[in-house]
CSV table of C-alpha atoms and ligand atoms in Angstrom, one decimal:
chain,number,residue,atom,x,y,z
A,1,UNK,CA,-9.7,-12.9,-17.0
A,2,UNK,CA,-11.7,-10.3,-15.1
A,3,UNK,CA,-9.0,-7.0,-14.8
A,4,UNK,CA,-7.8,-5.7,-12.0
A,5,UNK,CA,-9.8,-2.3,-11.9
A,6,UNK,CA,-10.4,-0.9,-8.2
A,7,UNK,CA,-7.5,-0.6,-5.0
A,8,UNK,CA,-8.5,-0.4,-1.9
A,9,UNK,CA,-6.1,1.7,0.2
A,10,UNK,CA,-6.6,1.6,4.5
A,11,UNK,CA,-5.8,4.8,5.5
A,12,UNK,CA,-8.0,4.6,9.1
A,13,UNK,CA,-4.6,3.6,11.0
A,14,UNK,CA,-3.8,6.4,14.3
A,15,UNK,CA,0.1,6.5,13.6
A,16,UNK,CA,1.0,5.9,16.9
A,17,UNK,CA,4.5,5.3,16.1
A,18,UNK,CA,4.8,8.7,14.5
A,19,UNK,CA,3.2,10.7,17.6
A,20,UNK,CA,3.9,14.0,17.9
A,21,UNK,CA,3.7,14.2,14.5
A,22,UNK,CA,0.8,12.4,14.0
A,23,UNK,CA,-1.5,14.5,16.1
A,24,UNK,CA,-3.3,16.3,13.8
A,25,UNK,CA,-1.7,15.0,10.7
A,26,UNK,CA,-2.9,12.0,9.2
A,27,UNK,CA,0.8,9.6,8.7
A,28,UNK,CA,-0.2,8.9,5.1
A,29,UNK,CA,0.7,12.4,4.4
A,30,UNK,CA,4.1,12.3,6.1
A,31,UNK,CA,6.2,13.1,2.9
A,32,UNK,CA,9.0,10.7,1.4
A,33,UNK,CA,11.0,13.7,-0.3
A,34,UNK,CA,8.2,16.1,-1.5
A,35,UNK,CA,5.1,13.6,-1.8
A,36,UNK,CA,3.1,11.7,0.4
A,37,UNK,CA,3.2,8.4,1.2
A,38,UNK,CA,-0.5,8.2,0.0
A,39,UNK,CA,0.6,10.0,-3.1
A,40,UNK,CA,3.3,7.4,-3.8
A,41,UNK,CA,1.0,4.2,-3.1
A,42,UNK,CA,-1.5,5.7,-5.3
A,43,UNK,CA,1.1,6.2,-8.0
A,44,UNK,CA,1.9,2.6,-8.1
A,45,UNK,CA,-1.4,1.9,-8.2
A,46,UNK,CA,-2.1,3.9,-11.4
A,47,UNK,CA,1.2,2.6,-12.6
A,48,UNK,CA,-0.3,-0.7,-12.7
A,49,UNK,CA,-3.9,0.7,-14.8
A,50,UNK,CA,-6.1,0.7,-11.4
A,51,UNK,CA,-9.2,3.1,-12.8
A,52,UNK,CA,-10.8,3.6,-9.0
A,53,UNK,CA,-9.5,4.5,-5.7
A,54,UNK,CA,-11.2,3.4,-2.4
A,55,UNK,CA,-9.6,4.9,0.6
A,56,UNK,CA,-11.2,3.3,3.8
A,57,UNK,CA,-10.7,6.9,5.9
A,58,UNK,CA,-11.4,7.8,9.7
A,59,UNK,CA,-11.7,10.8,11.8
A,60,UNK,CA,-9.2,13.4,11.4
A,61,UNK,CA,-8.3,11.8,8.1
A,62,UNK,CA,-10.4,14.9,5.6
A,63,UNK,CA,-6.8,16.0,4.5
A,64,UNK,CA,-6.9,13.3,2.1
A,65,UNK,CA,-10.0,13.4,0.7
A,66,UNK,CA,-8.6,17.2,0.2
A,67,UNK,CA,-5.1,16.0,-1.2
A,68,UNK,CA,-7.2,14.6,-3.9
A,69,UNK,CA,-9.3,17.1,-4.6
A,70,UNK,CA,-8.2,20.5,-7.0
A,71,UNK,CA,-7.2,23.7,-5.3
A,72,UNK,CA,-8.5,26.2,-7.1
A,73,UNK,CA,-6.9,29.3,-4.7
A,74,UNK,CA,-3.4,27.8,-4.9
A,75,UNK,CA,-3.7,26.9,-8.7
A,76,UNK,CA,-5.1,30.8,-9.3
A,77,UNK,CA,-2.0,32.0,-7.4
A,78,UNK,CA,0.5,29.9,-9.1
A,79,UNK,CA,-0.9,30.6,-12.6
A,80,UNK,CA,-0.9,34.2,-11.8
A,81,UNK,CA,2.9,34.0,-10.9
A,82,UNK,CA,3.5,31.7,-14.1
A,83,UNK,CA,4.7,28.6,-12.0
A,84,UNK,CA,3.5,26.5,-14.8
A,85,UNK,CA,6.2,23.3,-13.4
A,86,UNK,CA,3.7,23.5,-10.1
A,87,UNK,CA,0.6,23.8,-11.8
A,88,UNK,CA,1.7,20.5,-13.9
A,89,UNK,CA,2.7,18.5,-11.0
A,90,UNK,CA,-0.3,19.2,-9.5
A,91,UNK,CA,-2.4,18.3,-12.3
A,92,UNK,CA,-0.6,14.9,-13.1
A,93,UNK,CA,-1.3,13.7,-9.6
A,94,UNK,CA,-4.8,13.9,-9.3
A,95,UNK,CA,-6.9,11.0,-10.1
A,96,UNK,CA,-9.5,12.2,-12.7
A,97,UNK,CA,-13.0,13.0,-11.6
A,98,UNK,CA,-14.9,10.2,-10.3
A,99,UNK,CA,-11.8,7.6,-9.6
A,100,UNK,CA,-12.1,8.4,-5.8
A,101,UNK,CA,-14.4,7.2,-3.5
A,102,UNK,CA,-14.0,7.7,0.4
A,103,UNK,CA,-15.6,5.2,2.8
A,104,UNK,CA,-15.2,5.6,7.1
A,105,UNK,CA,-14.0,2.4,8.7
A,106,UNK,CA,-15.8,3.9,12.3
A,107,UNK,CA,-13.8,1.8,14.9
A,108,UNK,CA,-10.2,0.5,14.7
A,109,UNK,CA,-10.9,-3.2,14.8
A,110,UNK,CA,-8.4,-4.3,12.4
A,111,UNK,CA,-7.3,-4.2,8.4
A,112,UNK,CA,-9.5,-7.2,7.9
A,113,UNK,CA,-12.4,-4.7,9.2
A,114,UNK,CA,-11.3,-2.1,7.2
A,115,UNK,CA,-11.3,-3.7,3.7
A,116,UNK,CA,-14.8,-5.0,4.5
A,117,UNK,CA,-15.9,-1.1,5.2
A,118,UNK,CA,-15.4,-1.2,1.4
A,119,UNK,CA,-17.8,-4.0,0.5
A,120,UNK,CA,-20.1,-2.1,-1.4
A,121,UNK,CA,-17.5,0.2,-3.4
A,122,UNK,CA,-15.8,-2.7,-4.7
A,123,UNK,CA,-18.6,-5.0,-5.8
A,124,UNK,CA,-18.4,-8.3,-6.9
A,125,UNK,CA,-14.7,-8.1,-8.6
A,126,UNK,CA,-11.1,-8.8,-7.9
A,127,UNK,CA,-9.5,-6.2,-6.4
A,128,UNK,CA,-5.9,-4.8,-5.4
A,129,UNK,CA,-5.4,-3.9,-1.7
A,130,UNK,CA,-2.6,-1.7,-1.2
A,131,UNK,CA,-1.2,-1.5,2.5
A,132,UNK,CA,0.5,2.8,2.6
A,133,UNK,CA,3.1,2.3,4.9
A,134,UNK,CA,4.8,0.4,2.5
A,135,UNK,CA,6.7,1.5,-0.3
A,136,UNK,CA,8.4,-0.4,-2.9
A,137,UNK,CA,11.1,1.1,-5.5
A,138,UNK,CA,11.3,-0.4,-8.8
A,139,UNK,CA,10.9,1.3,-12.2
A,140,UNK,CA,7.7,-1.0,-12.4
A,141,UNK,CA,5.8,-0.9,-9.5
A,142,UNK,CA,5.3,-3.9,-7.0
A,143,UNK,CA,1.5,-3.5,-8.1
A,144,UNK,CA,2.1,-3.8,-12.1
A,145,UNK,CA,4.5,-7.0,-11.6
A,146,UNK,CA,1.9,-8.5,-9.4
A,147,UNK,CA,-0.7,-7.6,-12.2
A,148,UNK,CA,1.4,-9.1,-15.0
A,149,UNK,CA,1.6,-13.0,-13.1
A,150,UNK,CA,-2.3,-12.7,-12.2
A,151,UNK,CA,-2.9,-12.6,-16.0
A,152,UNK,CA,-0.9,-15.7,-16.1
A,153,UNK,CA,-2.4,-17.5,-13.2
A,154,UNK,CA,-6.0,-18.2,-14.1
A,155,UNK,CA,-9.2,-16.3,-12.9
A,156,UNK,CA,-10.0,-17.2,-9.6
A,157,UNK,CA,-6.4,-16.4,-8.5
A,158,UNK,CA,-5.2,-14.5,-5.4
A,159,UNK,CA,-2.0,-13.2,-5.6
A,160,UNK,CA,0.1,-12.1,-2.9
A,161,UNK,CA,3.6,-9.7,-2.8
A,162,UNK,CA,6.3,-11.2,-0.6
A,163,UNK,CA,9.8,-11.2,0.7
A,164,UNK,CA,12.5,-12.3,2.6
A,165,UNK,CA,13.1,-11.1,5.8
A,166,UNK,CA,15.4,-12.3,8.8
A,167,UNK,CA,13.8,-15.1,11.0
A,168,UNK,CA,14.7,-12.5,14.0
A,169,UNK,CA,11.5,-10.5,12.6
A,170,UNK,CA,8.8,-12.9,11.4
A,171,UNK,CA,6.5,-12.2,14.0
A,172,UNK,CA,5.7,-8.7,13.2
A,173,UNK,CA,4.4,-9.8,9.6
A,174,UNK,CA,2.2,-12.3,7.9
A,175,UNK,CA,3.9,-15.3,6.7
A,176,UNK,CA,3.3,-17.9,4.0
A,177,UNK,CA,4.4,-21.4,3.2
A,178,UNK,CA,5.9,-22.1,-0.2
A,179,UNK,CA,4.6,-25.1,-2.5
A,180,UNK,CA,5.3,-25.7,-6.3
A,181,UNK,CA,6.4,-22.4,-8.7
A,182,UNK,CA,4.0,-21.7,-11.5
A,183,UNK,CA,5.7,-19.0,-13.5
A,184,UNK,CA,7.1,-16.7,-11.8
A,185,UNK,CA,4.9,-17.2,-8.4
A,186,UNK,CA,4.6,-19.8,-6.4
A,187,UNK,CA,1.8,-21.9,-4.8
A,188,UNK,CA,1.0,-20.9,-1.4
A,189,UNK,CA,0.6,-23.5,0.8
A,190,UNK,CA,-0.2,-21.7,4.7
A,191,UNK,CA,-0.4,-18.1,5.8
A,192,UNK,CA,-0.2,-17.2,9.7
A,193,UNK,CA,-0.4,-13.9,10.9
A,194,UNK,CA,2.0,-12.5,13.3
A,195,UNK,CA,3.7,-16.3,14.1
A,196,UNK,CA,6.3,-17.1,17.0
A,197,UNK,CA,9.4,-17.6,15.5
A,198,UNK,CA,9.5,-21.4,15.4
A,199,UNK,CA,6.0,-21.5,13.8
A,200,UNK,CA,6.6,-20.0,10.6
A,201,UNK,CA,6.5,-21.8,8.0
A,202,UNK,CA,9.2,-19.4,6.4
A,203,UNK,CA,10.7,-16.4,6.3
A,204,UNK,CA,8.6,-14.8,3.1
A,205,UNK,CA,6.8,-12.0,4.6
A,206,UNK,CA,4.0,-10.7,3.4
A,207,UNK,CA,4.8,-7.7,2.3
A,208,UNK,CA,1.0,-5.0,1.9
A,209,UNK,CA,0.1,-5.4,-1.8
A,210,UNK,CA,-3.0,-8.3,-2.7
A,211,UNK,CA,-4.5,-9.3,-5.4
A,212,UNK,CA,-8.1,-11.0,-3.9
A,213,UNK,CA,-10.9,-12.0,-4.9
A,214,UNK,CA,-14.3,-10.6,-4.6
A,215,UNK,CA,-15.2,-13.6,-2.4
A,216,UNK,CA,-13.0,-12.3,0.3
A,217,UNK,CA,-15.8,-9.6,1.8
A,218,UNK,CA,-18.4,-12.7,2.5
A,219,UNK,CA,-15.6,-14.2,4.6
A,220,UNK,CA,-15.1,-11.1,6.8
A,221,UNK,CA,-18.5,-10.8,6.8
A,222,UNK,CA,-18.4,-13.5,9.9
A,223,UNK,CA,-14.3,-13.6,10.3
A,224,UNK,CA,-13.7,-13.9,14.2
A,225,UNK,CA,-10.7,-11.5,15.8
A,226,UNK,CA,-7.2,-13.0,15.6
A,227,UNK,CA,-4.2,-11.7,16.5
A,228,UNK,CA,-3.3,-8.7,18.3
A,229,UNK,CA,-7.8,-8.6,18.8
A,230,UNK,CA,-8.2,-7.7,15.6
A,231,UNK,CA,-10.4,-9.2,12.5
A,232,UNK,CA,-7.1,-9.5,10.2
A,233,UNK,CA,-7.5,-9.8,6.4
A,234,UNK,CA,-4.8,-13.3,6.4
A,235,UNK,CA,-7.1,-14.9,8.9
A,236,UNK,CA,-9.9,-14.8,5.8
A,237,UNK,CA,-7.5,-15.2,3.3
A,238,UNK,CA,-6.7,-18.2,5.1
A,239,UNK,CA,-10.1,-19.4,4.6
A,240,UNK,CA,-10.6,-18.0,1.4
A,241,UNK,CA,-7.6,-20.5,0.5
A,242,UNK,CA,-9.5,-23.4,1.1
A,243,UNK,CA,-11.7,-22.6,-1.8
A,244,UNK,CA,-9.4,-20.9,-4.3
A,245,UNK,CA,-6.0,-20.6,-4.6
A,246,UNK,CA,-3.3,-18.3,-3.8
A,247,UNK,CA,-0.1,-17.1,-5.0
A,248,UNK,CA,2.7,-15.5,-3.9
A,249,UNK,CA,4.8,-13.6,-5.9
A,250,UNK,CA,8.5,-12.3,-4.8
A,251,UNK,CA,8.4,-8.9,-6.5
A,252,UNK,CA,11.6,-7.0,-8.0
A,253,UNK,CA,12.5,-3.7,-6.5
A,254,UNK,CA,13.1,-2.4,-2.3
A,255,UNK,CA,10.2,-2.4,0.1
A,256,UNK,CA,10.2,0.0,2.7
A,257,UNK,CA,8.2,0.1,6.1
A,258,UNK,CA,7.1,3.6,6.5
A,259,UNK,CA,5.2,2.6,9.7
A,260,UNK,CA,8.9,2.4,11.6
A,261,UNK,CA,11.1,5.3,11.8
A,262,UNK,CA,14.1,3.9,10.4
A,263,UNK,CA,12.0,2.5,7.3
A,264,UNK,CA,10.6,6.1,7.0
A,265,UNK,CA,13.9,7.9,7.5
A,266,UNK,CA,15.3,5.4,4.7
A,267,UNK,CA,12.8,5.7,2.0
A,268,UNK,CA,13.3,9.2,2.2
A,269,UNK,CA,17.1,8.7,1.7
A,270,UNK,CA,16.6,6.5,-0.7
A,271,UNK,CA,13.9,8.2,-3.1
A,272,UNK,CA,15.9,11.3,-2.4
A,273,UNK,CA,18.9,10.0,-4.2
A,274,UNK,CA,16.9,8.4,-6.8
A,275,UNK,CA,15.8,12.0,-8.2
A,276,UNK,CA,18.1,13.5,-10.2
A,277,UNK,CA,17.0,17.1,-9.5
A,278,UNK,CA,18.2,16.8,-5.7
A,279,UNK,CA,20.3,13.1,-5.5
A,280,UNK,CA,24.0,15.4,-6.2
A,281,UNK,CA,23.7,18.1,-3.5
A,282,UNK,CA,21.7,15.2,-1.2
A,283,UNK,CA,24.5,12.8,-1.6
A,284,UNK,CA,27.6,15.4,-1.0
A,285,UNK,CA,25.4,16.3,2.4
A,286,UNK,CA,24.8,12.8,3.4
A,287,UNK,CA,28.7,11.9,2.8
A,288,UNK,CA,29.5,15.2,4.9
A,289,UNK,CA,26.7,14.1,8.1
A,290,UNK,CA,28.7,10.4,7.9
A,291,UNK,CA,31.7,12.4,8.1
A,292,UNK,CA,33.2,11.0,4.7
A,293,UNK,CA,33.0,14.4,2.8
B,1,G1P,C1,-0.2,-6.1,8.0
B,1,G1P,C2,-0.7,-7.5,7.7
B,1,G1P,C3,0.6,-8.4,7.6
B,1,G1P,C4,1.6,-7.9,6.7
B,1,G1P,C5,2.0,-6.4,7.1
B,1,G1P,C6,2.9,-5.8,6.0
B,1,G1P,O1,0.2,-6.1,9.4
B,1,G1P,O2,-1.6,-8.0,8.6
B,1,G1P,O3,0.2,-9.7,7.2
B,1,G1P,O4,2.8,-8.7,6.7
B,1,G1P,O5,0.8,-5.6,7.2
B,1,G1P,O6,3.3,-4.5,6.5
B,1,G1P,P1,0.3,-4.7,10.2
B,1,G1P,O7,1.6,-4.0,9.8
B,1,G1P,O8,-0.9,-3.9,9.9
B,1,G1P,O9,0.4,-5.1,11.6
Protein backbone atom coordinates (compact mmCIF):
# COMPACT_ATOMS: atom_id res chain seq x y z
CA UNK A 1 0.00 0.00 0.00
CA UNK A 2 1.67 3.16 -1.30
CA UNK A 3 1.02 6.03 1.81
CA UNK A 4 -0.69 8.85 1.51
CA UNK A 5 2.22 11.49 1.64
CA UNK A 6 1.43 14.89 -0.36
CA UNK A 7 -2.17 17.25 -0.12
CA UNK A 8 -2.97 19.25 -2.47
CA UNK A 9 -4.78 22.33 -1.14
CA UNK A 10 -6.67 24.95 -4.06
CA UNK A 11 -6.33 28.11 -2.75
CA UNK A 12 -6.62 30.12 -6.35
CA UNK A 13 -10.53 30.70 -5.64
CA UNK A 14 -11.53 35.00 -5.78
CA UNK A 15 -13.98 34.78 -2.66
CA UNK A 16 -16.64 36.37 -4.23
CA UNK A 17 -19.06 35.60 -1.67
CA UNK A 18 -16.98 37.24 0.98
CA UNK A 19 -16.49 40.64 -1.04
CA UNK A 20 -15.66 43.43 0.71
CA UNK A 21 -13.63 41.42 2.68
CA UNK A 22 -12.08 39.62 0.25
CA UNK A 23 -10.51 42.46 -1.67
CA UNK A 24 -7.20 42.38 -0.74
CA UNK A 25 -7.36 39.46 1.56
CA UNK A 26 -7.09 36.15 0.25
CA UNK A 27 -10.62 34.09 2.07
CA UNK A 28 -8.41 31.27 3.14
CA UNK A 29 -7.16 33.56 5.75
CA UNK A 30 -10.54 34.63 7.01
CA UNK A 31 -10.07 33.31 10.67
CA UNK A 32 -12.46 30.64 12.31
CA UNK A 33 -11.72 32.01 16.04
CA UNK A 34 -7.94 32.95 15.94
CA UNK A 35 -6.64 30.77 12.88
CA UNK A 36 -7.16 30.53 9.36
CA UNK A 37 -9.10 28.51 7.53
CA UNK A 38 -5.84 27.44 5.63
CA UNK A 39 -4.27 26.93 9.01
CA UNK A 40 -7.11 24.61 10.04
CA UNK A 41 -7.18 22.46 6.68
CA UNK A 42 -3.61 22.18 6.91
CA UNK A 43 -3.94 20.96 10.53
CA UNK A 44 -6.08 18.06 9.54
CA UNK A 45 -3.93 17.42 7.06
CA UNK A 46 -0.85 16.94 9.34
CA UNK A 47 -3.23 15.26 11.71
CA UNK A 48 -3.59 12.59 9.23
CA UNK A 49 0.77 12.17 8.67
CA UNK A 50 0.63 14.29 5.20
CA UNK A 51 4.69 15.15 4.99
CA UNK A 52 4.15 17.88 1.92
CA UNK A 53 1.94 20.61 1.23
CA UNK A 54 0.98 21.82 -2.37
CA UNK A 55 -1.03 24.95 -2.38
CA UNK A 56 -2.13 25.66 -5.98
CA UNK A 57 -2.03 29.84 -5.29
CA UNK A 58 -3.03 32.82 -7.58
CA UNK A 59 -2.52 36.52 -7.79
CA UNK A 60 -2.97 38.41 -4.63
CA UNK A 61 -2.71 35.06 -2.77
CA UNK A 62 1.53 35.82 -1.44
CA UNK A 63 -0.01 36.14 2.17
CA UNK A 64 0.01 32.49 2.35
CA UNK A 65 3.05 31.60 1.14
CA UNK A 66 3.97 34.27 3.96
CA UNK A 67 1.57 32.54 6.71
CA UNK A 68 3.85 29.72 6.17
CA UNK A 69 6.93 31.12 6.35
CA UNK A 70 8.82 32.28 9.93
CA UNK A 71 8.66 35.87 11.12
CA UNK A 72 11.73 36.62 12.36
CA UNK A 73 10.69 40.66 13.41
CA UNK A 74 7.53 39.51 15.22
CA UNK A 75 9.27 36.38 16.90
CA UNK A 76 12.37 38.91 18.02
CA UNK A 77 9.61 41.19 19.50
CA UNK A 78 7.79 38.59 21.24
CA UNK A 79 10.89 36.84 22.65
CA UNK A 80 12.13 40.20 23.81
CA UNK A 81 8.81 40.75 25.78
CA UNK A 82 8.90 36.88 27.06
CA UNK A 83 5.55 35.91 25.19
CA UNK A 84 6.94 32.44 25.14
CA UNK A 85 2.76 31.00 24.70
CA UNK A 86 3.01 33.09 21.17
CA UNK A 87 6.31 32.11 20.20
CA UNK A 88 5.12 28.32 20.78
CA UNK A 89 1.99 28.66 18.82
CA UNK A 90 3.74 29.96 16.20
CA UNK A 91 6.31 27.45 16.08
CA UNK A 92 3.88 24.45 16.18
CA UNK A 93 1.99 25.66 13.15
CA UNK A 94 4.54 25.89 10.66
CA UNK A 95 5.14 23.05 8.45
CA UNK A 96 8.99 22.17 8.70
CA UNK A 97 11.31 23.46 6.09
CA UNK A 98 10.84 21.95 2.80
CA UNK A 99 7.06 20.52 3.32
CA UNK A 100 5.67 23.47 1.25
CA UNK A 101 5.62 23.98 -2.17
CA UNK A 102 3.56 26.76 -3.96
CA UNK A 103 2.39 26.38 -7.53
CA UNK A 104 0.09 29.38 -9.64
CA UNK A 105 -3.01 28.00 -11.23
CA UNK A 106 -2.85 31.31 -13.84
CA UNK A 107 -6.55 31.42 -14.97
CA UNK A 108 -9.72 30.38 -13.01
CA UNK A 109 -10.92 27.58 -15.14
CA UNK A 110 -12.06 25.27 -12.49
CA UNK A 111 -10.75 22.93 -9.43
CA UNK A 112 -10.22 20.17 -11.91
CA UNK A 113 -7.67 22.80 -13.52
CA UNK A 114 -6.23 23.65 -10.46
CA UNK A 115 -5.27 20.15 -9.14
CA UNK A 116 -3.64 19.50 -12.53
CA UNK A 117 -1.39 22.94 -11.99
CA UNK A 118 0.10 20.52 -9.44
CA UNK A 119 1.07 17.66 -11.75
CA UNK A 120 4.55 17.86 -11.45
CA UNK A 121 4.69 18.43 -7.43
CA UNK A 122 2.80 15.48 -6.85
CA UNK A 123 4.38 12.87 -9.13
CA UNK A 124 3.28 9.66 -9.80
CA UNK A 125 1.57 8.88 -6.13
CA UNK A 126 -1.79 8.87 -4.44
CA UNK A 127 -2.54 11.89 -3.08
CA UNK A 128 -5.05 13.74 -0.62
CA UNK A 129 -6.87 16.80 -2.04
CA UNK A 130 -8.18 18.91 0.48
CA UNK A 131 -11.03 21.54 -0.56
CA UNK A 132 -10.38 24.98 2.33
CA UNK A 133 -13.67 26.15 2.54
CA UNK A 134 -14.60 23.22 4.32
CA UNK A 135 -14.03 22.31 7.71
CA UNK A 136 -14.80 19.27 9.57
CA UNK A 137 -14.75 18.94 13.57
CA UNK A 138 -13.93 15.70 15.04
CA UNK A 139 -11.16 14.88 17.48
CA UNK A 140 -9.74 12.79 14.39
CA UNK A 141 -9.79 14.60 11.45
CA UNK A 142 -12.02 13.86 8.31
CA UNK A 143 -8.53 13.32 6.58
CA UNK A 144 -7.09 10.63 9.12
CA UNK A 145 -10.52 8.54 9.09
CA UNK A 146 -10.45 8.66 5.37
CA UNK A 147 -6.69 7.51 5.63
CA UNK A 148 -7.46 4.70 8.04
CA UNK A 149 -10.35 2.84 5.34
CA UNK A 150 -7.79 3.51 2.32
CA UNK A 151 -5.36 1.18 4.17
CA UNK A 152 -8.20 -1.28 4.23
CA UNK A 153 -9.33 -0.86 0.67
CA UNK A 154 -6.53 -2.06 -1.54
CA UNK A 155 -3.98 0.00 -3.63
CA UNK A 156 -5.46 1.41 -6.51
CA UNK A 157 -8.31 2.79 -4.29
CA UNK A 158 -9.91 6.28 -4.47
CA UNK A 159 -11.59 7.29 -1.56
CA UNK A 160 -14.01 9.95 -1.31
CA UNK A 161 -15.52 12.01 2.07
CA UNK A 162 -19.37 12.30 1.98
CA UNK A 163 -22.55 13.29 3.57
CA UNK A 164 -25.95 13.73 3.83
CA UNK A 165 -27.50 16.68 2.92
CA UNK A 166 -31.28 17.78 2.15
CA UNK A 167 -32.49 16.91 -1.50
CA UNK A 168 -33.43 20.84 -1.40
CA UNK A 169 -29.47 21.40 -1.90
CA UNK A 170 -28.03 18.65 -4.13
CA UNK A 171 -27.37 20.75 -6.89
CA UNK A 172 -24.77 22.87 -5.38
CA UNK A 173 -22.51 19.78 -4.67
CA UNK A 174 -21.15 16.69 -6.22
CA UNK A 175 -23.10 13.65 -5.79
CA UNK A 176 -22.49 9.92 -5.73
CA UNK A 177 -24.42 6.75 -6.06
CA UNK A 178 -24.14 4.13 -3.38
CA UNK A 179 -23.29 0.29 -4.21
CA UNK A 180 -22.20 -2.59 -1.83
CA UNK A 181 -20.35 -1.51 1.86
CA UNK A 182 -16.78 -2.81 2.19
CA UNK A 183 -15.77 -1.86 5.68
CA UNK A 184 -16.67 1.05 6.66
CA UNK A 185 -17.03 2.65 3.00
CA UNK A 186 -18.94 1.90 0.40
CA UNK A 187 -18.65 1.16 -3.37
CA UNK A 188 -19.40 4.11 -5.42
CA UNK A 189 -21.40 3.46 -8.20
CA UNK A 190 -21.95 7.29 -10.12
CA UNK A 191 -20.71 10.74 -9.36
CA UNK A 192 -22.46 13.91 -11.10
CA UNK A 193 -21.52 17.23 -10.51
CA UNK A 194 -23.77 19.88 -9.66
CA UNK A 195 -27.14 17.54 -10.60
CA UNK A 196 -30.93 18.89 -10.90
CA UNK A 197 -32.62 17.66 -8.19
CA UNK A 198 -34.43 14.65 -9.72
CA UNK A 199 -31.08 13.38 -11.26
CA UNK A 200 -29.21 12.60 -8.26
CA UNK A 201 -28.58 9.54 -7.58
CA UNK A 202 -28.65 10.45 -3.76
CA UNK A 203 -28.42 12.79 -1.33
CA UNK A 204 -24.51 11.92 -0.15
CA UNK A 205 -22.67 15.04 -1.07
CA UNK A 206 -19.47 15.14 -1.66
CA UNK A 207 -18.10 16.84 0.80
CA UNK A 208 -13.93 18.52 -0.28
CA UNK A 209 -11.57 15.84 1.06
CA UNK A 210 -10.12 12.90 -1.75
CA UNK A 211 -8.10 10.33 -1.72
CA UNK A 212 -6.99 9.86 -5.73
CA UNK A 213 -4.84 8.38 -7.52
CA UNK A 214 -1.91 9.46 -9.40
CA UNK A 215 -3.67 8.47 -12.64
CA UNK A 216 -6.12 11.28 -12.08
CA UNK A 217 -3.60 14.20 -13.70
CA UNK A 218 -3.44 12.17 -17.18
CA UNK A 219 -7.23 12.40 -17.29
CA UNK A 220 -7.35 16.27 -16.81
CA UNK A 221 -4.70 16.33 -18.97
CA UNK A 222 -7.57 16.23 -21.96
CA UNK A 223 -10.81 16.56 -19.46
CA UNK A 224 -13.41 18.84 -21.45
CA UNK A 225 -15.29 21.75 -19.28
CA UNK A 226 -18.47 20.64 -17.50
CA UNK A 227 -20.54 22.30 -15.33
CA UNK A 228 -20.77 25.78 -14.43
CA UNK A 229 -17.65 26.03 -17.82
CA UNK A 230 -15.36 24.73 -15.74
CA UNK A 231 -12.81 21.47 -16.18
CA UNK A 232 -14.21 19.96 -12.64
CA UNK A 233 -12.13 17.27 -10.79
CA UNK A 234 -15.69 14.68 -10.54
CA UNK A 235 -15.97 14.93 -14.33
CA UNK A 236 -12.32 12.95 -14.33
CA UNK A 237 -12.96 11.16 -11.38
CA UNK A 238 -15.83 9.99 -13.26
CA UNK A 239 -13.65 8.64 -15.84
CA UNK A 240 -10.99 7.70 -13.65
CA UNK A 241 -13.92 5.27 -12.21
CA UNK A 242 -14.05 3.35 -15.16
CA UNK A 243 -10.64 2.03 -14.57
CA UNK A 244 -10.24 1.91 -10.81
CA UNK A 245 -12.51 1.99 -8.15
CA UNK A 246 -13.81 4.45 -5.81
CA UNK A 247 -14.98 4.70 -2.40
CA UNK A 248 -16.90 6.75 -0.39
CA UNK A 249 -16.61 7.09 3.05
CA UNK A 250 -19.26 8.86 5.48
CA UNK A 251 -16.86 10.47 7.88
CA UNK A 252 -17.49 11.10 11.80
CA UNK A 253 -17.46 14.65 13.04
CA UNK A 254 -19.50 18.31 11.54
CA UNK A 255 -18.59 19.77 8.14
CA UNK A 256 -18.82 23.24 7.67
CA UNK A 257 -19.07 25.41 4.36
CA UNK A 258 -16.86 28.31 4.99
CA UNK A 259 -17.49 29.45 1.32
CA UNK A 260 -21.28 30.63 2.65
CA UNK A 261 -21.68 33.13 5.31
CA UNK A 262 -23.83 31.20 7.52
CA UNK A 263 -21.32 28.17 7.27
CA UNK A 264 -18.61 30.67 8.10
CA UNK A 265 -20.38 32.54 10.88
CA UNK A 266 -21.20 28.86 12.32
CA UNK A 267 -17.79 27.30 12.38
CA UNK A 268 -16.76 30.14 14.14
CA UNK A 269 -19.43 29.60 16.78
CA UNK A 270 -18.83 26.38 16.86
CA UNK A 271 -14.91 26.06 17.17
CA UNK A 272 -15.34 28.99 19.51
CA UNK A 273 -17.22 26.96 22.02
CA UNK A 274 -15.13 23.95 21.49
CA UNK A 275 -12.00 25.86 23.20
CA UNK A 276 -12.02 25.87 26.58
CA UNK A 277 -9.93 29.07 27.04
CA UNK A 278 -12.84 31.30 25.47
CA UNK A 279 -16.16 28.57 25.19
CA UNK A 280 -17.51 30.04 29.11
CA UNK A 281 -17.40 33.83 28.49
CA UNK A 282 -18.43 33.00 24.48
CA UNK A 283 -21.38 31.00 25.55
CA UNK A 284 -22.76 33.51 28.52
CA UNK A 285 -22.48 36.22 25.39
CA UNK A 286 -24.19 34.13 22.82
CA UNK A 287 -27.10 33.24 25.45
CA UNK A 288 -27.23 37.12 26.23
CA UNK A 289 -27.30 38.18 21.96
CA UNK A 290 -30.34 35.26 21.77
CA UNK A 291 -31.82 37.07 24.60
CA UNK A 292 -31.76 33.84 26.98
CA UNK A 293 -29.13 35.30 29.44
C1 LIG B 1 -16.61 21.46 -5.22
C2 LIG B 1 -16.76 20.11 -5.93
C3 LIG B 1 -18.06 19.44 -5.47
C4 LIG B 1 -18.09 19.32 -3.98
C5 LIG B 1 -17.88 20.69 -3.31
C6 LIG B 1 -17.73 20.56 -1.81
O1 LIG B 1 -17.61 22.34 -5.70
O2 LIG B 1 -16.73 20.29 -7.33
O3 LIG B 1 -18.16 18.16 -6.07
O4 LIG B 1 -19.32 18.75 -3.55
O5 LIG B 1 -16.70 21.34 -3.81
O6 LIG B 1 -17.71 21.82 -1.19
P1 LIG B 1 -17.52 23.95 -5.53
O7 LIG B 1 -17.88 24.23 -4.10
O8 LIG B 1 -16.10 24.33 -5.84
O9 LIG B 1 -18.50 24.51 -6.48
Amino acid sequence: MKPIRKAVFPVAGLGTRFLPATKAMPKEMLPVVDRPLIQHVVDEARQAGIEHFIFVTGRNKSVIEDHFDRQFELELTLSERGKRAELEVLARDLPGPGQTSFTRQQSPLGLGHAVWCARELIGNEPFALLLPDVLVQHKRGCLAQMIDAYNTLGDSANVIAVEEVSRDVVHMYGVVGVGKPKGNAFAITEMVEKPKRAEAPSNLIITGRYILQPEILDILTTQATGAGGEIQITDAMIALAKKQPFYGLKFEGRSFDCGSKIGFLSANVAYGLARDDIAPAFRAEIKNLLGEG
